[in-house]
């Protein structure tokens, strides 16, 4: 009979939870960047080439 593995330690579960929250936040920002780009325009430095959004 094989021993059952111990569940993940509390620290590991907290790390997994943080990683999932961060992944969700980054995915949401990525979607919002295309859906509503105006709030992100201020993040672009002026020295980059290209035209500003009308």
mmCIF file of N, CA and C in Angstrom:
data_model
loop_
_atom_site.group_PDB
_atom_site.id
_atom_site.type_symbol
_atom_site.label_atom_id
_atom_site.label_comp_id
_atom_site.label_asym_id
_atom_site.label_seq_id
_atom_site.Cartn_x
_atom_site.Cartn_y
_atom_site.Cartn_z
ATOM 1 N N UNK A 1 0.841 -1.166 0.000
ATOM 2 C CA UNK A 1 0.000 0.000 0.000
ATOM 3 C C UNK A 1 0.898 1.245 0.000
ATOM 4 N N UNK A 2 0.580 2.193 -0.892
ATOM 5 C CA UNK A 2 1.376 3.411 -0.993
ATOM 6 C C UNK A 2 0.853 4.465 -0.021
ATOM 7 N N UNK A 3 1.758 5.188 0.582
ATOM 8 C CA UNK A 3 1.294 6.277 1.452
ATOM 9 C C UNK A 3 0.715 7.411 0.597
ATOM 10 N N UNK A 4 -0.306 8.042 1.110
ATOM 11 C CA UNK A 4 -0.891 9.164 0.380
ATOM 12 C C UNK A 4 0.012 10.379 0.533
ATOM 13 N N UNK A 5 0.199 11.120 -0.545
ATOM 14 C CA UNK A 5 1.081 12.294 -0.456
ATOM 15 C C UNK A 5 0.445 13.379 0.405
ATOM 16 N N UNK A 6 1.310 14.100 1.101
ATOM 17 C CA UNK A 6 0.824 15.210 1.918
ATOM 18 C C UNK A 6 0.338 16.327 0.993
ATOM 19 N N UNK A 7 -0.701 17.036 1.392
ATOM 20 C CA UNK A 7 -1.114 18.173 0.582
ATOM 21 C C UNK A 7 -0.002 19.223 0.556
ATOM 22 N N UNK A 8 -0.084 20.106 -0.400
ATOM 23 C CA UNK A 8 0.948 21.141 -0.528
ATOM 24 C C UNK A 8 1.037 21.951 0.759
ATOM 25 N N UNK A 9 2.234 22.300 1.161
ATOM 26 C CA UNK A 9 2.376 23.118 2.362
ATOM 27 C C UNK A 9 1.704 24.474 2.179
ATOM 28 N N UNK A 10 1.383 25.114 3.286
ATOM 29 C CA UNK A 10 0.647 26.381 3.243
ATOM 30 C C UNK A 10 1.395 27.427 2.429
ATOM 31 N N UNK A 11 2.703 27.484 2.526
ATOM 32 C CA UNK A 11 3.478 28.461 1.767
ATOM 33 C C UNK A 11 3.337 28.262 0.272
ATOM 34 N N UNK A 12 3.308 27.025 -0.144
ATOM 35 C CA UNK A 12 3.180 26.727 -1.576
ATOM 36 C C UNK A 12 1.796 27.113 -2.070
ATOM 37 N N UNK A 13 0.761 26.835 -1.269
ATOM 38 C CA UNK A 13 -0.607 27.196 -1.670
ATOM 39 C C UNK A 13 -0.731 28.710 -1.790
ATOM 40 N N UNK A 14 -0.126 29.449 -0.871
ATOM 41 C CA UNK A 14 -0.180 30.904 -0.919
ATOM 42 C C UNK A 14 0.532 31.413 -2.167
ATOM 43 N N UNK A 15 1.639 30.798 -2.518
ATOM 44 C CA UNK A 15 2.389 31.193 -3.709
ATOM 45 C C UNK A 15 1.565 30.917 -4.963
ATOM 46 N N UNK A 16 0.924 29.760 -5.028
ATOM 47 C CA UNK A 16 0.082 29.428 -6.173
ATOM 48 C C UNK A 16 -1.071 30.410 -6.285
ATOM 49 N N UNK A 17 -1.657 30.777 -5.152
ATOM 50 C CA UNK A 17 -2.767 31.720 -5.147
ATOM 51 C C UNK A 17 -2.309 33.088 -5.641
ATOM 52 N N UNK A 18 -1.148 33.533 -5.191
ATOM 53 C CA UNK A 18 -0.609 34.823 -5.637
ATOM 54 C C UNK A 18 -0.322 34.805 -7.129
ATOM 55 N N UNK A 19 0.223 33.710 -7.609
ATOM 56 C CA UNK A 19 0.534 33.592 -9.032
ATOM 57 C C UNK A 19 -0.745 33.621 -9.863
ATOM 58 N N UNK A 20 -1.790 32.990 -9.390
ATOM 59 C CA UNK A 20 -3.054 33.009 -10.134
ATOM 60 C C UNK A 20 -3.665 34.404 -10.157
ATOM 61 N N UNK A 21 -3.598 35.107 -9.017
ATOM 62 C CA UNK A 21 -4.122 36.474 -8.971
ATOM 63 C C UNK A 21 -3.332 37.385 -9.899
ATOM 64 N N UNK A 22 -2.021 37.250 -9.901
ATOM 65 C CA UNK A 22 -1.185 38.071 -10.780
ATOM 66 C C UNK A 22 -1.471 37.750 -12.236
ATOM 67 N N UNK A 23 -1.642 36.486 -12.566
ATOM 68 C CA UNK A 23 -1.971 36.095 -13.937
ATOM 69 C C UNK A 23 -3.302 36.689 -14.375
ATOM 70 N N UNK A 24 -4.287 36.653 -13.491
ATOM 71 C CA UNK A 24 -5.597 37.217 -13.811
ATOM 72 C C UNK A 24 -5.505 38.727 -14.015
ATOM 73 N N UNK A 25 -4.730 39.408 -13.160
ATOM 74 C CA UNK A 25 -4.575 40.864 -13.290
ATOM 75 C C UNK A 25 -3.878 41.225 -14.602
ATOM 76 N N UNK A 26 -2.825 40.499 -14.953
ATOM 77 C CA UNK A 26 -2.113 40.778 -16.202
ATOM 78 C C UNK A 26 -2.985 40.483 -17.420
ATOM 79 N N UNK A 27 -3.763 39.429 -17.361
ATOM 80 C CA UNK A 27 -4.671 39.112 -18.469
ATOM 81 C C UNK A 27 -5.732 40.193 -18.613
ATOM 82 N N UNK A 28 -6.277 40.672 -17.498
ATOM 83 C CA UNK A 28 -7.285 41.733 -17.547
ATOM 84 C C UNK A 28 -6.689 43.008 -18.131
ATOM 85 N N UNK A 29 -5.470 43.363 -17.727
ATOM 86 C CA UNK A 29 -4.821 44.567 -18.273
ATOM 87 C C UNK A 29 -4.554 44.401 -19.763
ATOM 88 N N UNK A 30 -4.186 43.211 -20.183
ATOM 89 C CA UNK A 30 -3.958 42.963 -21.610
ATOM 90 C C UNK A 30 -5.227 43.138 -22.424
ATOM 91 N N UNK A 31 -6.333 42.653 -21.908
ATOM 92 C CA UNK A 31 -7.614 42.810 -22.609
ATOM 93 C C UNK A 31 -8.028 44.275 -22.618
ATOM 94 N N UNK A 32 -7.907 44.949 -21.465
ATOM 95 C CA UNK A 32 -8.288 46.363 -21.394
ATOM 96 C C UNK A 32 -7.426 47.228 -22.305
ATOM 97 N N UNK A 33 -6.191 46.847 -22.511
ATOM 98 C CA UNK A 33 -5.294 47.600 -23.392
ATOM 99 C C UNK A 33 -5.866 47.687 -24.799
ATOM 100 N N UNK A 34 -6.568 46.668 -25.249
ATOM 101 C CA UNK A 34 -7.166 46.690 -26.578
ATOM 102 C C UNK A 34 -8.594 47.223 -26.570
ATOM 103 N N UNK A 35 -9.325 46.974 -25.501
ATOM 104 C CA UNK A 35 -10.724 47.407 -25.421
ATOM 105 C C UNK A 35 -10.824 48.912 -25.171
ATOM 106 N N UNK A 36 -10.019 49.404 -24.230
ATOM 107 C CA UNK A 36 -10.031 50.836 -23.870
ATOM 108 C C UNK A 36 -8.602 51.329 -23.740
ATOM 109 N N UNK A 37 -7.947 51.672 -24.846
ATOM 110 C CA UNK A 37 -6.519 51.992 -24.809
ATOM 111 C C UNK A 37 -6.177 53.371 -24.248
ATOM 112 N N UNK A 38 -7.132 54.284 -24.154
ATOM 113 C CA UNK A 38 -6.826 55.654 -23.739
ATOM 114 C C UNK A 38 -6.106 55.746 -22.387
ATOM 115 N N UNK A 39 -6.506 55.025 -21.350
ATOM 116 C CA UNK A 39 -5.799 55.137 -20.075
ATOM 117 C C UNK A 39 -4.329 54.699 -20.145
ATOM 118 N N UNK A 40 -3.985 53.913 -21.127
ATOM 119 C CA UNK A 40 -2.629 53.404 -21.246
ATOM 120 C C UNK A 40 -1.728 54.327 -22.068
ATOM 121 N N UNK A 41 -2.314 55.315 -22.757
ATOM 122 C CA UNK A 41 -1.527 56.215 -23.599
ATOM 123 C C UNK A 41 -0.499 56.990 -22.790
ATOM 124 N N UNK A 42 -0.805 57.333 -21.558
ATOM 125 C CA UNK A 42 0.128 58.079 -20.725
ATOM 126 C C UNK A 42 1.369 57.297 -20.348
ATOM 127 N N UNK A 43 1.355 56.001 -20.531
ATOM 128 C CA UNK A 43 2.513 55.168 -20.192
ATOM 129 C C UNK A 43 3.582 55.180 -21.285
ATOM 130 N N UNK A 44 3.209 55.654 -22.476
ATOM 131 C CA UNK A 44 4.136 55.638 -23.605
ATOM 132 C C UNK A 44 5.038 56.867 -23.536
ATOM 133 N N UNK A 45 6.349 56.696 -23.497
ATOM 134 C CA UNK A 45 7.246 57.853 -23.441
ATOM 135 C C UNK A 45 7.206 58.636 -24.750
ATOM 136 N N UNK A 46 7.348 59.957 -24.674
ATOM 137 C CA UNK A 46 7.228 60.789 -25.877
ATOM 138 C C UNK A 46 8.351 60.577 -26.885
ATOM 139 N N UNK A 47 9.483 60.036 -26.478
ATOM 140 C CA UNK A 47 10.600 59.889 -27.420
ATOM 141 C C UNK A 47 10.451 58.681 -28.343
ATOM 142 N N UNK A 48 9.445 57.844 -28.131
ATOM 143 C CA UNK A 48 9.232 56.718 -29.035
ATOM 144 C C UNK A 48 8.635 57.205 -30.350
ATOM 145 N N UNK A 49 9.056 56.606 -31.474
ATOM 146 C CA UNK A 49 8.528 57.048 -32.767
ATOM 147 C C UNK A 49 7.081 56.629 -32.936
ATOM 148 N N UNK A 50 6.411 57.340 -33.818
ATOM 149 C CA UNK A 50 5.017 57.015 -34.132
ATOM 150 C C UNK A 50 4.108 58.177 -33.833
ATOM 151 N N UNK A 51 2.911 58.109 -34.378
ATOM 152 C CA UNK A 51 1.933 59.167 -34.193
ATOM 153 C C UNK A 51 1.117 58.898 -32.924
ATOM 154 N N UNK A 52 0.644 59.992 -32.326
ATOM 155 C CA UNK A 52 -0.248 59.830 -31.183
ATOM 156 C C UNK A 52 -1.603 59.384 -31.670
ATOM 157 N N UNK A 53 -2.337 58.728 -30.813
ATOM 158 C CA UNK A 53 -3.675 58.256 -31.145
ATOM 159 C C UNK A 53 -4.598 59.481 -31.286
ATOM 160 N N UNK A 54 -5.443 59.500 -32.323
ATOM 161 C CA UNK A 54 -6.365 60.664 -32.492
ATOM 162 C C UNK A 54 -7.389 60.763 -31.387
#
